[in-house]
Amino acid sequence: MSAEKMETTASVSNGAGPVYEAKEDALSPEDLSEVLAAGTKEVHEKAENTQFVKDFLRGRIRKELFKLGAVALYYTYTAMEEEIERNKEHSHFAPLYFPTELHRHEALARDLEYFYGPDWQSQVRCSQATQHYVDRIHQVGQEDPVLLVAHAYTRYMGDLSGGQVLKKVAQRAMKLPSTGEGLEFYQFDGIHSAKAFKQLYRSRMNELELDMEMKKRLVDEAVKAFQFNMEVFEELEEIGKTIQEDVLDAGMPVHGAMGGDINKCPYYAVKTAASGGTAYASQLAMAVLRHPTGQVLLATWFAALAGLAAWYLM
């Protein structure tokens, strides 16, 4: 890593965590972030067009599935953060080691305690699709740690992008406390500016000493991460068919119900807001306000998927 890039460090504290001053470096098509953007575009488009996501846009809500989505995230992040700790001194991961700022499994544990009660651990289990994801993360961490970069970047950058956009939407739709209970997964107390931190993370990632062959392997691993996420969506969709509970059908329209105006589509607003633009964030707000009761279907997992747009929107 160059001395210039190493200057991109935390320099100011505001009491809630450091402020990161990342430099706006000119990107090269061979930078890892750019290679990943191009290499995952197709699978991202497939993910956003799954039936599961379309159902979300129609506002069909099952709270029990929302809770199961949080369970899946808990097992996924627990596995990933175990492997991150195992490999925190690895030359290809050490520059990306930010446990205070990024780690999520403890926050998810608190969310599950809110939803299930103090004995939540006896009530939840790792589903089959989630177990496949978890097994792959452990395999990567133990056998080929450099590939852990793909999983960490996919998940954490998504959390700081689309996941943040949907936090307040989920809170309002599910009538969760304004103090944040049930949604601590989205709260990054150690990060003052998500945009600056993402710039720092991308800069450090682009400075990793990797040849093009390894970058292509990381793209392949990132594609696998998308596929694992889609498998979890499909599994939850099947579980939803067996759950006997009222469905809150808010009727949030998808593209075809908007007279061809993509700017009115809430999912498009989420994608564009993930780029950090205030105009796009306003667009998302307008999309939500048009349909105030149709705001979340499995917001936990959808927020994570929407945040994956950060692969090529950052």
XYZ file of C-alpha atoms in Angstrom:
314
model
C 0.000 0.000 0.000
C 1.341 3.391 -0.979
C 2.187 6.034 1.575
C -0.296 8.358 -0.110
C -3.160 5.923 0.361
C -2.115 5.170 3.923
C -2.753 8.808 4.712
C -6.446 8.038 4.299
C -7.096 7.402 7.976
C -9.365 8.444 10.808
C -8.425 11.936 11.920
C -11.340 13.417 13.860
C -13.612 12.041 16.537
C -17.140 13.306 17.088
C -17.879 11.181 20.120
C -19.732 8.525 18.102
C -16.745 7.343 16.119
C -14.017 8.579 13.823
C -14.501 10.755 10.781
C -12.781 9.280 7.743
C -11.157 11.579 5.238
C -10.765 9.454 2.150
C -9.217 10.915 -0.960
C -11.060 10.832 -4.269
C -8.563 8.812 -6.310
C -8.954 8.421 -10.045
C -10.097 4.865 -10.712
C -8.588 2.541 -13.281
C -10.558 -0.174 -15.110
C -8.129 -2.624 -13.521
C -8.855 -1.479 -9.963
C -10.507 -4.236 -7.967
C -13.622 -2.174 -7.286
C -14.087 -1.550 -11.011
C -13.417 -5.159 -11.957
C -15.999 -6.274 -9.414
C -18.512 -3.739 -10.679
C -18.319 -5.014 -14.226
C -18.144 -8.663 -13.265
C -21.206 -8.680 -10.994
C -23.559 -6.463 -12.985
C -25.392 -9.343 -14.672
C -25.999 -11.350 -11.501
C -27.128 -8.217 -9.706
C -29.757 -7.615 -12.378
C -30.961 -11.202 -11.970
C -31.199 -10.733 -8.225
C -33.259 -7.577 -8.455
C -35.720 -9.283 -10.812
C -36.485 -12.281 -8.607
C -40.108 -12.845 -7.663
C -39.141 -12.272 -4.072
C -38.034 -8.708 -4.783
C -41.083 -8.035 -6.961
C -43.285 -9.133 -4.074
C -41.489 -6.654 -1.860
C -42.309 -3.871 -4.295
C -45.975 -4.858 -4.098
C -45.755 -4.387 -0.338
C -46.805 -7.889 0.692
C -45.578 -8.172 4.291
C -45.162 -11.158 6.607
C -43.553 -10.162 9.872
C -42.542 -13.738 10.658
C -40.463 -13.818 7.481
C -38.856 -10.533 8.405
C -37.705 -12.174 11.644
C -36.425 -15.238 9.792
C -34.487 -12.931 7.494
C -32.779 -11.436 10.531
C -31.939 -14.958 11.715
C -30.317 -15.737 8.367
C -28.271 -12.565 8.583
C -27.160 -13.421 12.116
C -25.709 -16.770 11.084
C -24.143 -15.282 7.949
C -22.396 -12.457 9.785
C -21.339 -14.661 12.677
C -19.557 -16.961 10.232
C -17.987 -14.121 8.281
C -16.751 -12.303 11.345
C -15.290 -15.496 12.813
C -13.252 -15.884 9.628
C -12.315 -12.213 9.582
C -10.924 -12.573 13.098
C -9.043 -15.688 12.042
C -7.476 -13.823 9.103
C -7.151 -10.300 10.489
C -3.374 -10.350 10.048
C -3.433 -11.877 6.571
C -1.646 -9.558 4.127
C -4.653 -9.403 1.819
C -7.192 -8.735 4.534
C -5.427 -6.753 7.251
C -5.969 -3.394 5.441
C -9.732 -4.093 5.463
C -9.984 -5.064 9.119
C -12.431 -2.650 10.812
C -14.190 -4.633 13.563
C -15.340 -1.637 15.600
C -16.781 0.096 12.572
C -18.291 -2.822 10.661
C -18.957 -6.012 12.596
C -22.673 -6.817 12.755
C -23.277 -10.115 14.557
C -23.639 -8.559 18.015
C -26.118 -5.980 16.706
C -28.100 -8.756 15.035
C -28.127 -10.704 18.311
C -29.735 -7.700 20.000
C -32.307 -7.453 17.202
C -33.182 -11.127 17.628
C -33.534 -10.679 21.372
C -35.988 -7.853 20.663
C -38.073 -10.000 18.306
C -37.885 -13.373 20.094
C -37.143 -12.491 23.727
C -34.258 -13.343 26.100
C -34.283 -17.024 25.105
C -34.030 -16.256 21.377
C -31.103 -18.633 20.885
C -33.294 -21.614 21.744
C -35.909 -20.496 19.218
C -33.815 -19.966 16.081
C -31.824 -22.249 13.819
C -29.700 -21.908 10.714
C -31.776 -22.743 7.641
C -30.542 -24.976 4.831
C -29.900 -22.145 2.358
C -28.183 -20.050 4.997
C -26.058 -23.033 6.000
C -24.784 -23.324 2.424
C -23.731 -19.668 2.597
C -22.137 -20.150 6.017
C -20.263 -23.263 4.887
C -18.792 -21.411 1.919
C -17.637 -18.523 4.094
C -15.890 -20.906 6.486
C -14.306 -22.786 3.586
C -12.960 -19.559 2.105
C -11.669 -18.297 5.448
C -9.831 -21.526 6.185
C -8.579 -22.524 2.747
C -8.284 -19.383 0.615
C -8.553 -16.264 2.814
C -8.036 -13.732 0.025
C -11.516 -14.630 -1.263
C -12.912 -13.382 2.022
C -12.422 -9.899 0.566
C -15.290 -10.528 -1.865
C -17.718 -11.549 0.892
C -16.774 -8.714 3.240
C -16.959 -6.057 0.547
C -20.290 -7.331 -0.770
C -21.961 -7.432 2.617
C -20.547 -4.423 4.449
C -20.651 -1.970 1.569
C -24.214 -3.027 0.923
C -25.099 -2.433 4.558
C -23.721 1.088 4.337
C -25.593 1.800 1.093
C -29.069 0.472 0.370
C -29.431 -0.962 3.842
C -29.200 2.504 5.310
C -31.754 3.843 2.861
C -34.346 1.328 4.055
C -33.713 1.578 7.790
C -36.297 4.253 8.498
C -38.706 2.718 6.007
C -38.647 -0.561 7.944
C -38.985 1.257 11.237
C -42.104 3.101 10.111
C -43.755 0.210 8.296
C -43.345 -2.222 11.195
C -44.045 0.420 13.835
C -40.741 -0.301 15.571
C -39.504 1.997 18.350
C -37.890 5.257 17.265
C -35.012 4.399 19.609
C -33.872 1.730 17.157
C -34.815 -1.576 18.791
C -35.127 -4.332 16.221
C -33.023 -2.463 13.671
C -29.618 -2.220 15.333
C -28.217 -4.149 12.380
C -28.392 -0.906 10.397
C -26.801 1.312 13.044
C -23.051 1.881 12.587
C -22.113 3.847 15.683
C -18.420 3.691 14.829
C -18.844 5.444 11.473
C -19.585 9.153 11.217
C -19.777 9.390 7.422
C -20.790 6.294 5.476
C -19.729 7.893 2.196
C -16.233 8.741 3.446
C -15.803 5.330 5.015
C -16.796 3.571 1.790
C -14.242 5.665 -0.077
C -11.594 4.630 2.426
C -12.550 0.969 2.188
C -12.542 1.004 -1.608
C -9.192 2.810 -1.679
C -7.592 0.233 0.578
C -9.109 -2.595 -1.391
C -7.814 -1.187 -4.673
C -4.317 -1.020 -3.198
C -4.196 -4.729 -2.398
C -1.389 -6.367 -4.360
C -3.393 -8.712 -6.564
C -2.831 -9.822 -10.132
C -5.658 -9.897 -12.660
C -6.161 -13.626 -12.268
C -6.828 -13.194 -8.555
C -9.162 -10.263 -9.242
C -11.174 -12.492 -11.561
C -11.346 -15.112 -8.825
C -12.689 -12.451 -6.489
C -15.345 -11.572 -9.065
C -16.348 -15.236 -9.236
C -16.611 -15.313 -5.446
C -18.705 -12.136 -5.399
C -21.059 -13.735 -7.935
C -21.365 -16.698 -5.570
C -22.273 -14.289 -2.760
C -25.136 -12.905 -4.874
C -26.294 -16.441 -5.627
C -26.242 -17.416 -1.963
C -28.375 -14.376 -1.185
C -30.869 -15.323 -3.883
C -31.071 -18.865 -2.500
C -31.969 -17.433 0.907
C -34.670 -15.284 -0.732
C -36.101 -18.299 -2.522
C -36.105 -20.313 0.676
C -37.912 -17.590 2.593
C -40.428 -17.298 -0.229
C -41.192 -21.023 0.084
C -41.481 -20.751 3.863
C -43.887 -17.884 3.375
C -46.265 -20.169 1.522
C -46.656 -22.286 4.662
C -47.148 -19.459 7.157
C -50.774 -18.828 8.050
C -50.940 -15.171 8.950
C -52.452 -11.995 7.619
C -50.563 -10.449 4.744
C -50.464 -6.684 4.692
C -50.893 -6.037 0.991
C -50.052 -2.383 0.529
C -50.057 -2.543 -3.229
C -46.763 -0.797 -3.910
C -46.600 -0.826 -7.737
C -43.709 -2.149 -9.764
C -42.341 -0.672 -12.971
C -45.225 -1.786 -15.177
C -47.845 -0.085 -13.031
C -46.224 3.323 -13.274
C -46.982 4.254 -16.831
C -43.397 3.592 -17.833
C -41.977 6.207 -15.467
C -39.035 4.408 -13.835
C -38.368 7.456 -11.659
C -41.500 6.583 -9.672
C -40.291 3.075 -8.905
C -39.247 2.687 -5.241
C -36.676 -0.016 -6.025
C -35.054 2.231 -8.636
C -34.966 4.942 -5.996
C -33.224 2.592 -3.581
C -30.617 1.689 -6.201
C -29.857 5.271 -7.104
C -29.872 6.436 -3.503
C -27.184 3.854 -2.810
C -24.818 5.997 -4.853
C -24.974 8.653 -2.133
C -26.675 11.423 -4.108
C -29.059 13.633 -2.146
C -31.316 14.037 -5.170
C -31.734 10.300 -5.359
C -32.376 10.059 -1.646
C -35.176 12.599 -2.142
C -36.480 10.459 -4.979
C -36.692 7.473 -2.644
C -38.534 9.545 -0.070
C -41.089 10.612 -2.661
C -41.586 7.027 -3.816
C -42.239 5.931 -0.240
C -44.585 8.806 0.510
C -46.719 7.910 -2.481
C -47.393 4.553 -0.816
C -47.042 5.074 2.933
C -48.468 1.682 3.919
C -46.514 -0.370 1.421
C -42.989 0.005 2.636
C -41.465 -3.334 3.628
C -41.493 -7.001 2.728
C -38.681 -8.701 4.499
C -36.927 -5.377 4.790
C -33.938 -6.899 6.530
C -32.896 -9.149 3.662
C -34.141 -6.879 0.888
C -32.193 -3.972 2.330
C -29.088 -6.101 2.220
C -29.758 -7.054 -1.398
C -30.581 -3.501 -2.435
C -27.376 -2.413 -0.785
C -25.443 -4.791 -3.012
C -26.044 -2.244 -5.762
C -23.021 -0.576 -4.207
C -20.921 -2.959 -6.311
C -21.404 -0.695 -9.326
C -23.055 2.405 -7.972
C -20.312 3.590 -5.585
